[in-house]
Tab-separated table of C-alpha atoms in Angstrom:
chain	number	residue	atom	x	y	z
A	1	MET	CA	14.110	-4.728	8.581
A	2	SER	CA	12.701	-1.534	7.771
A	3	GLU	CA	9.604	-1.394	5.979
A	4	ASN	CA	11.198	-0.180	3.039
A	5	SER	CA	13.667	-3.025	2.882
A	6	GLN	CA	10.958	-5.860	3.298
A	7	ILE	CA	8.684	-4.022	0.334
A	8	ASN	CA	12.167	-3.500	-1.869
A	9	GLN	CA	13.082	-7.440	-0.855
A	10	ALA	CA	9.312	-8.467	-2.476
A	11	GLN	CA	10.332	-7.314	-5.389
A	12	LYS	CA	10.300	-9.557	-8.904
A	13	GLU	CA	11.949	-9.777	-12.041
A	14	PRO	CA	10.593	-8.923	-14.982
A	15	SER	CA	9.303	-12.241	-17.075
A	16	GLN	CA	10.967	-14.049	-18.975
A	17	GLU	CA	7.354	-14.884	-21.365
A	18	PRO	CA	6.784	-13.098	-24.215
A	19	PRO	CA	5.703	-9.684	-23.866
A	20	PRO	CA	2.119	-9.361	-23.550
A	21	ASP	CA	-0.357	-8.076	-26.273
A	22	PRO	CA	-0.041	-4.670	-25.835
A	23	MET	CA	-4.484	-4.393	-26.990
A	24	ALA	CA	-5.021	-7.028	-24.522
A	25	VAL	CA	-6.747	-5.584	-21.186
A	26	CYS	CA	-4.172	-6.166	-17.917
A	27	PRO	CA	-5.890	-7.054	-14.209
A	28	VAL	CA	-4.013	-5.316	-11.820
A	29	GLY	CA	-4.331	-6.062	-8.395
A	30	LEU	CA	-3.378	-2.353	-6.447
A	31	ASP	CA	-3.354	-1.501	-3.089
A	32	ASP	CA	-2.863	2.256	-2.944
A	33	GLY	CA	-1.324	2.906	0.455
A	34	TYR	CA	-1.150	6.416	2.410
A	35	ALA	CA	2.448	5.301	3.052
A	36	TYR	CA	3.414	3.297	-0.890
A	37	THR	CA	1.248	2.119	-3.583
A	38	LYS	CA	2.032	-1.442	-4.347
A	39	VAL	CA	1.177	-3.388	-7.586
A	40	ALA	CA	0.584	-6.852	-8.121
A	41	LEU	CA	-0.057	-8.420	-12.073
A	42	ALA	CA	-0.718	-11.641	-13.315
A	43	ASP	CA	2.619	-13.088	-14.266
A	44	GLY	CA	3.669	-12.650	-10.383
A	45	ARG	CA	5.606	-9.524	-10.617
A	46	LEU	CA	5.377	-7.451	-7.686
A	47	PHE	CA	6.031	-3.474	-7.716
A	48	SER	CA	6.020	-0.399	-4.766
A	49	VAL	CA	6.750	3.113	-5.185
A	50	PRO	CA	5.950	5.541	-2.201
A	51	SER	CA	2.672	7.137	-1.620
A	52	ARG	CA	4.961	10.490	-2.287
A	53	ALA	CA	3.751	13.496	-4.394
A	54	ARG	CA	2.626	16.738	-4.629
A	55	ILE	CA	1.303	19.558	-6.713
A	56	GLY	CA	3.294	21.066	-9.095
A	57	ALA	CA	6.427	21.052	-11.801
A	58	ALA	CA	9.014	19.215	-10.450
A	59	GLY	CA	11.736	21.832	-11.300
A	60	VAL	CA	14.157	20.065	-12.650
A	61	THR	CA	16.471	19.266	-15.474
A	62	TRP	CA	17.688	15.491	-15.119
A	63	ILE	CA	21.268	15.396	-16.714
A	64	ARG	CA	21.212	12.036	-18.059
A	65	ALA	CA	17.615	11.456	-18.472
A	66	GLN	CA	17.890	7.440	-16.937
A	67	GLU	CA	18.894	9.166	-13.342
A	68	GLN	CA	15.591	11.012	-13.755
A	69	ARG	CA	13.733	9.934	-9.997
A	70	ILE	CA	10.414	12.579	-10.381
A	71	PHE	CA	7.426	12.381	-12.756
A	72	GLU	CA	5.226	15.087	-13.844
A	73	TYR	CA	1.812	14.427	-14.852
A	74	GLU	CA	-1.529	15.918	-15.475
A	75	THR	CA	-5.752	15.080	-13.914
A	76	ASP	CA	-8.341	17.783	-13.579
A	77	GLY	CA	-5.596	20.669	-15.042
A	78	ALA	CA	-3.406	20.896	-12.702
A	79	ILE	CA	0.391	19.444	-12.648
A	80	TYR	CA	1.438	16.478	-10.080
A	81	SER	CA	5.532	15.860	-9.456
A	82	VAL	CA	5.745	12.406	-8.095
A	83	GLY	CA	8.727	10.441	-7.185
A	84	ALA	CA	11.387	11.552	-5.470
A	85	VAL	CA	9.869	14.722	-4.136
A	86	ASP	CA	8.874	16.104	-0.067
A	87	GLY	CA	5.668	15.077	-0.835
A	88	GLU	CA	2.079	15.956	0.515
A	89	GLU	CA	0.609	14.968	3.646
A	90	THR	CA	-1.326	11.631	2.355
A	91	SER	CA	-3.270	10.564	6.143
A	92	PHE	CA	-6.080	12.437	5.806
A	93	ASP	CA	-10.025	11.363	4.992
A	94	GLU	CA	-10.350	11.967	1.140
A	95	TYR	CA	-7.035	11.036	-0.257
A	96	PRO	CA	-8.672	7.883	-1.440
A	97	GLY	CA	-10.473	9.685	-3.641
A	98	SER	CA	-8.028	12.709	-4.574
A	99	ALA	CA	-6.090	14.193	-7.272
A	100	LEU	CA	-3.542	13.706	-4.997
A	101	ASN	CA	-3.851	9.618	-4.998
A	102	ARG	CA	-4.752	9.407	-8.943
A	103	VAL	CA	-1.091	10.308	-9.990
A	104	ILE	CA	0.211	8.329	-7.429
A	105	VAL	CA	-1.782	5.787	-8.810
A	106	GLN	CA	-0.972	6.128	-12.078
A	107	HIS	CA	2.745	6.829	-11.604
A	108	ALA	CA	2.244	2.571	-10.322
A	109	LEU	CA	1.131	1.627	-12.567
A	110	GLN	CA	3.861	2.946	-15.331
A	111	GLU	CA	6.271	1.805	-13.139
A	112	ALA	CA	4.861	-2.001	-13.548
A	113	GLY	CA	5.400	-0.708	-16.902
A	114	LEU	CA	1.857	-0.595	-18.023
A	115	SER	CA	2.306	2.583	-20.706
A	116	GLY	CA	-0.484	2.796	-22.817
A	117	ARG	CA	-2.355	-0.438	-21.451
A	118	SER	CA	-5.813	-0.898	-20.783
A	119	VAL	CA	-6.679	-2.106	-16.611
A	120	HIS	CA	-8.646	-3.706	-15.045
A	121	LEU	CA	-8.701	-2.970	-11.462
A	122	VAL	CA	-9.312	-4.294	-7.867
A	123	THR	CA	-8.068	-1.058	-5.296
A	124	GLY	CA	-9.326	-1.974	-1.507
A	125	LEU	CA	-9.894	1.040	1.599
A	126	PRO	CA	-9.905	0.845	4.709
A	127	VAL	CA	-12.150	-1.371	6.731
A	128	GLY	CA	-13.076	1.464	9.103
A	129	ALA	CA	-13.844	3.832	6.035
A	130	TYR	CA	-15.605	0.658	3.449
A	131	TYR	CA	-18.094	0.312	6.393
A	132	ARG	CA	-19.879	1.737	9.100
A	133	ASN	CA	-19.448	-0.153	12.922
A	134	ASP	CA	-23.298	-1.951	12.105
A	135	GLY	CA	-22.043	-3.868	9.108
A	136	GLN	CA	-23.140	-1.031	6.402
A	137	LEU	CA	-21.736	-0.214	3.282
A	138	LEU	CA	-19.820	3.557	3.437
A	139	GLN	CA	-20.898	3.247	-0.224
A	140	GLY	CA	-20.318	7.592	-1.092
A	141	GLY	CA	-16.402	6.672	0.078
A	142	ILE	CA	-16.735	3.573	-2.051
A	143	ASP	CA	-18.215	5.848	-5.170
A	144	GLN	CA	-14.973	8.797	-5.212
A	145	LYS	CA	-12.853	6.085	-4.762
A	146	ARG	CA	-14.083	4.033	-7.739
A	147	ASP	CA	-14.693	6.577	-10.120
A	148	SER	CA	-12.076	9.124	-9.082
A	149	LEU	CA	-9.457	6.681	-10.252
A	150	LYS	CA	-11.688	5.960	-14.047
A	151	LEU	CA	-10.538	9.674	-14.438
A	152	THR	CA	-7.292	10.840	-17.149
A	153	VAL	CA	-4.202	11.409	-15.548
A	154	ASP	CA	-1.835	12.803	-18.404
A	155	PRO	CA	2.381	11.603	-18.081
A	156	ARG	CA	4.135	14.899	-19.255
A	157	SER	CA	7.298	13.440	-18.950
A	158	ALA	CA	9.189	9.950	-21.072
A	159	MET	CA	9.545	7.803	-18.178
A	160	ARG	CA	13.338	6.705	-18.259
A	161	SER	CA	14.509	7.660	-21.680
A	162	ARG	CA	13.690	10.920	-24.211
A	163	GLN	CA	13.145	8.431	-27.126
A	164	LYS	CA	10.534	6.871	-25.564
A	165	PRO	CA	7.140	8.716	-24.850
A	166	THR	CA	5.473	7.747	-22.295
A	167	LEU	CA	1.514	7.260	-23.124
A	168	LYS	CA	-1.039	7.396	-20.293
A	169	VAL	CA	-2.635	4.609	-18.730
A	170	SER	CA	-6.408	3.470	-19.203
A	171	VAL	CA	-9.115	1.947	-15.906
A	172	ALA	CA	-11.715	0.698	-17.905
A	173	PHE	CA	-12.728	-1.534	-14.955
A	174	HIS	CA	-12.201	-0.323	-11.490
A	175	GLU	CA	-13.333	-2.620	-8.084
A	176	VAL	CA	-13.408	-1.079	-4.876
A	177	ILE	CA	-12.568	-4.152	-1.714
A	178	PRO	CA	-11.358	-3.294	2.266
A	179	GLU	CA	-8.473	-3.706	2.341
A	180	ALA	CA	-7.268	-6.139	4.865
A	181	LEU	CA	-10.652	-8.789	3.245
A	182	ALA	CA	-8.289	-8.685	0.712
A	183	ALA	CA	-5.833	-9.745	2.297
A	184	TRP	CA	-8.544	-13.186	3.189
A	185	TYR	CA	-8.990	-13.544	-0.226
A	186	ASP	CA	-5.217	-14.316	-0.958
A	187	HIS	CA	-4.876	-16.278	1.956
A	188	VAL	CA	-7.681	-18.643	0.686
A	189	ILE	CA	-7.312	-18.858	-2.906
A	190	VAL	CA	-4.343	-21.066	-3.868
A	191	LEU	CA	-2.525	-20.869	-6.757
A	192	GLN	CA	-1.213	-23.765	-8.373
A	193	ALA	CA	0.710	-25.053	-10.587
A	194	ASP	CA	-2.637	-27.341	-12.678
A	195	GLY	CA	-4.795	-24.109	-12.068
A	196	VAL	CA	-6.157	-22.148	-9.028
A	197	THR	CA	-8.568	-23.893	-6.273
A	198	LEU	CA	-10.241	-22.550	-3.131
A	199	ASP	CA	-8.330	-24.177	0.247
A	200	ALA	CA	-11.395	-25.803	2.035
A	201	ASP	CA	-9.660	-25.971	5.698
A	202	ARG	CA	-8.504	-22.224	4.850
A	203	LEU	CA	-12.119	-21.385	3.885
A	204	SER	CA	-14.232	-22.462	6.901
A	205	ALA	CA	-11.970	-21.930	9.325
A	206	PRO	CA	-12.365	-18.922	11.534
A	207	ILE	CA	-8.881	-16.048	11.445
A	208	ALA	CA	-8.337	-12.223	11.875
A	209	ILE	CA	-6.349	-10.473	9.675
A	210	VAL	CA	-4.535	-7.003	11.515
A	211	ASP	CA	-2.984	-5.358	8.106
A	212	ILE	CA	-0.590	-2.979	9.671
A	213	GLY	CA	-0.366	0.128	7.243
A	214	GLY	CA	0.544	3.230	6.956
A	215	ARG	CA	-1.923	5.442	8.098
A	216	THR	CA	-4.151	2.954	9.233
A	217	THR	CA	-4.094	-1.013	11.411
A	218	ASP	CA	-7.321	-2.833	10.313
A	219	TYR	CA	-8.660	-5.508	11.151
A	220	VAL	CA	-11.573	-8.304	9.825
A	221	VAL	CA	-12.855	-11.791	11.442
A	222	VAL	CA	-13.939	-13.602	9.644
A	223	GLN	CA	-15.804	-16.602	10.240
A	224	ASP	CA	-17.976	-19.474	8.034
A	225	GLN	CA	-17.344	-16.988	4.953
A	226	GLY	CA	-18.650	-13.763	7.230
A	227	ILE	CA	-17.795	-10.758	8.496
A	228	VAL	CA	-17.744	-10.588	12.474
A	229	HIS	CA	-18.168	-6.949	12.237
A	230	GLY	CA	-17.540	-6.097	16.233
A	231	SER	CA	-14.198	-7.178	16.174
A	232	SER	CA	-13.852	-5.400	12.914
A	233	GLY	CA	-12.250	-2.451	11.851
A	234	SER	CA	-9.617	0.813	11.546
A	235	LEU	CA	-7.600	1.956	14.402
A	236	ASN	CA	-5.894	5.237	12.698
A	237	ARG	CA	-2.473	4.304	13.665
A	238	GLY	CA	0.826	2.776	11.324
A	239	MET	CA	3.743	3.420	9.895
A	240	LEU	CA	3.572	6.810	8.936
A	241	HIS	CA	2.662	7.868	12.455
A	242	LEU	CA	5.946	6.298	13.880
A	243	LYS	CA	7.866	8.605	11.565
A	244	SER	CA	6.205	11.763	12.420
A	245	ARG	CA	6.634	10.961	16.255
A	246	VAL	CA	10.562	10.740	15.122
A	247	ALA	CA	10.253	13.651	13.358
A	248	ASP	CA	9.341	15.318	16.538
A	249	LEU	CA	11.799	13.566	18.467
A	250	VAL	CA	14.434	14.789	15.964
A	251	GLN	CA	13.789	18.463	16.357
A	252	GLU	CA	13.365	18.523	19.726
A	253	GLN	CA	16.687	16.676	19.598
A	254	PHE	CA	18.884	18.806	17.241
A	255	ASP	CA	16.662	22.122	18.130
A	256	LEU	CA	15.694	21.985	14.128
A	257	THR	CA	12.105	23.914	12.969
A	258	GLY	CA	11.183	21.485	10.654
A	259	LEU	CA	12.872	18.288	8.345
A	260	GLY	CA	12.448	17.702	4.711
A	261	GLU	CA	9.155	14.549	4.155
A	262	GLN	CA	12.727	11.961	2.240
A	263	SER	CA	15.103	12.983	4.998
A	264	ILE	CA	13.235	11.743	7.771
A	265	ALA	CA	11.956	8.223	5.888
A	266	ARG	CA	15.789	7.981	5.487
A	267	ALA	CA	16.528	8.514	9.064
A	268	VAL	CA	14.077	5.747	10.209
A	269	ASP	CA	15.404	2.897	7.697
A	270	ARG	CA	18.411	4.042	8.483
A	271	GLN	CA	18.428	4.339	11.879
A	272	GLN	CA	20.784	7.898	10.980
A	273	LEU	CA	20.275	11.487	10.075
A	274	ARG	CA	22.646	13.213	8.319
A	275	LEU	CA	23.021	17.097	8.992
A	276	HIS	CA	25.873	19.295	7.327
A	277	GLY	CA	27.436	16.034	6.445
A	278	ARG	CA	27.220	14.637	8.892
A	279	ASP	CA	25.928	11.009	10.460
A	280	HIS	CA	23.745	11.290	13.871
A	281	ASP	CA	23.250	8.141	15.580
A	282	ILE	CA	19.196	8.111	15.791
A	283	SER	CA	18.454	4.188	17.221
A	284	THR	CA	17.178	5.360	20.600
A	285	LEU	CA	14.978	8.253	19.116
A	286	VAL	CA	13.672	5.568	16.750
A	287	ALA	CA	13.175	2.579	19.593
A	288	THR	CA	11.504	5.267	21.255
A	289	ALA	CA	9.102	5.882	18.149
A	290	LYS	CA	8.944	1.779	18.067
A	291	ARG	CA	7.938	1.476	21.486
A	292	GLU	CA	4.953	3.908	21.701
A	293	LEU	CA	3.045	2.559	18.437
A	294	VAL	CA	3.427	-1.249	19.237
A	295	GLU	CA	2.307	-0.753	22.429
A	296	LEU	CA	-0.811	1.773	20.915
A	297	LEU	CA	-0.999	-1.210	18.405
A	298	TYR	CA	-0.925	-3.817	21.315
A	299	GLY	CA	-4.039	-2.391	23.405
A	300	GLU	CA	-6.259	-1.759	20.624
A	301	THR	CA	-5.049	-5.478	19.205
A	302	ARG	CA	-6.562	-7.335	22.549
A	303	ARG	CA	-9.845	-4.678	22.695
A	304	LYS	CA	-10.884	-6.440	19.377
A	305	LEU	CA	-9.166	-9.723	19.412
A	306	GLY	CA	-9.093	-10.707	23.139
A	307	LEU	CA	-6.842	-13.591	23.631
A	308	GLY	CA	-7.886	-15.025	20.101
A	309	ALA	CA	-8.344	-18.158	22.076
A	310	GLU	CA	-11.754	-19.270	19.633
A	311	LEU	CA	-9.344	-18.499	16.140
A	312	ASP	CA	-7.656	-20.389	14.148
A	313	GLN	CA	-5.257	-17.428	12.964
A	314	VAL	CA	-4.165	-14.517	13.015
A	315	LEU	CA	-2.601	-13.469	10.133
A	316	PHE	CA	-0.751	-10.781	10.246
A	317	VAL	CA	-0.732	-8.877	7.133
A	318	GLY	CA	0.864	-5.058	5.507
A	319	GLY	CA	4.431	-3.317	5.727
A	320	GLY	CA	4.019	-2.610	9.009
A	321	SER	CA	3.940	-6.058	10.043
A	322	ALA	CA	7.205	-6.420	8.249
A	323	ALA	CA	8.349	-3.964	9.673
A	324	LEU	CA	7.378	-4.361	13.292
A	325	ALA	CA	8.457	-8.558	12.881
A	326	ALA	CA	10.341	-9.034	15.378
A	327	ASP	CA	8.285	-6.857	18.123
A	328	ILE	CA	4.735	-8.583	17.669
A	329	GLY	CA	5.762	-11.616	17.074
A	330	ASN	CA	4.169	-13.364	20.264
A	331	TRP	CA	1.067	-11.825	20.715
A	332	PHE	CA	-0.684	-15.119	19.890
A	333	PRO	CA	-0.057	-18.601	19.697
A	334	ASN	CA	-1.200	-19.377	16.714
A	335	GLN	CA	-0.295	-15.993	14.916
A	336	THR	CA	1.608	-16.012	11.393
A	337	ILE	CA	2.870	-12.926	9.531
A	338	ALA	CA	2.025	-13.164	5.478
A	339	ASP	CA	4.790	-14.390	2.749
A	340	HIS	CA	6.374	-11.296	1.561
A	341	ALA	CA	3.198	-9.539	3.771
A	342	ALA	CA	3.337	-6.029	2.275
A	343	PHE	CA	1.837	-7.389	-0.765
A	344	ALA	CA	-0.703	-9.287	0.952
A	345	ASN	CA	-3.574	-6.829	0.178
A	346	ALA	CA	-2.466	-6.345	-3.280
A	347	ARG	CA	-2.097	-10.399	-4.328
A	348	GLY	CA	-5.373	-10.775	-2.680
A	349	MET	CA	-6.782	-7.965	-4.950
A	350	LEU	CA	-5.627	-9.812	-7.873
A	351	LYS	CA	-7.142	-12.438	-7.021
A	352	TYR	CA	-10.287	-11.249	-6.442
A	353	LEU	CA	-10.475	-9.946	-9.986
A	354	GLN	CA	-9.822	-12.871	-11.470
A	355	PHE	CA	-11.643	-15.192	-10.040
A	356	VAL	CA	-14.667	-13.568	-7.901
A	357	CYS	CA	-15.632	-10.237	-9.191
A	358	ASP	CA	-18.455	-11.310	-12.329
A	359	ASP	CA	-17.162	-11.775	-16.126
A	360	VAL	CA	-20.561	-10.481	-17.388
A	361	GLU	CA	-20.117	-7.321	-15.015
A	362	ARG	CA	-16.259	-6.483	-16.425
A	363	GLY	CA	-17.820	-6.717	-19.774
A	364	PHE	CA	-15.832	-9.605	-20.866
């Protein structure tokens, strides 16, 4: 199953409970990845949008407002189009603190039904962008991201209906944590019918988190509630590199000079490429690109974790772990792929916000 299918499968239906007070602050866990931006809400709902946007107006008039698939936002005096567009490249170091990231996050919050709401937010950075090799914080990048999402983003078009204006979502509080470590919080903080608890066995057990994402694959080893930095870090390879490799192979085979980003994404998901009104099987090209990525990830995982003999568990998370499940299933005898792995970080970020963040710091 493709990464996109795995993410769509995990979407949840709206809660049947009464609508929340629009004046109340809403807690949100948000994993704003380079490929997809995932949202976890306190009522259990999960949302995902592609991290896809470009600068400039949409240039599209929708015949039926309900079919609208491109939305405009303004920040720092510039207009951006988000949604069904051939998006600008997100795989650059400054993306987490960029206006491009900011408008995609706003769109994800709008799609989660938070128009007009004030939110408390926890997001993440790749491990390699959060810590130096010696464990020191990369404070500049953390502060830049924290401050960026607090800047105003104004919607310029109604969501789904011209009769209902779209109001901006305001970020009242924002904390940033390492992305793969967020999945550890999801693993050890257990929600039960009668409340929340810390799983004592999981808390004390040495564990590795392998987070296969869009641009990066993150590694975090936690032992005795401490991060082992010698076995942790980031590799700048992920599912976006698979799509980029498929694009190269497609252009070579079909003698093309370029294809739109949306066309390549669809072709990878369906393993078919539509050209001149005809479908072409590209399953062998996708398989080649996938094999190359898996071999690279396997080598780096062995370098970081060895055979994993001293670990109680190796937990795979991220949309890439779900998409590559059949290819990575036998790397360790003690490995597990998290349920709805694409949302593990977002769930952990929400739990961190709800049960770890200092209430005083958040102004409660």
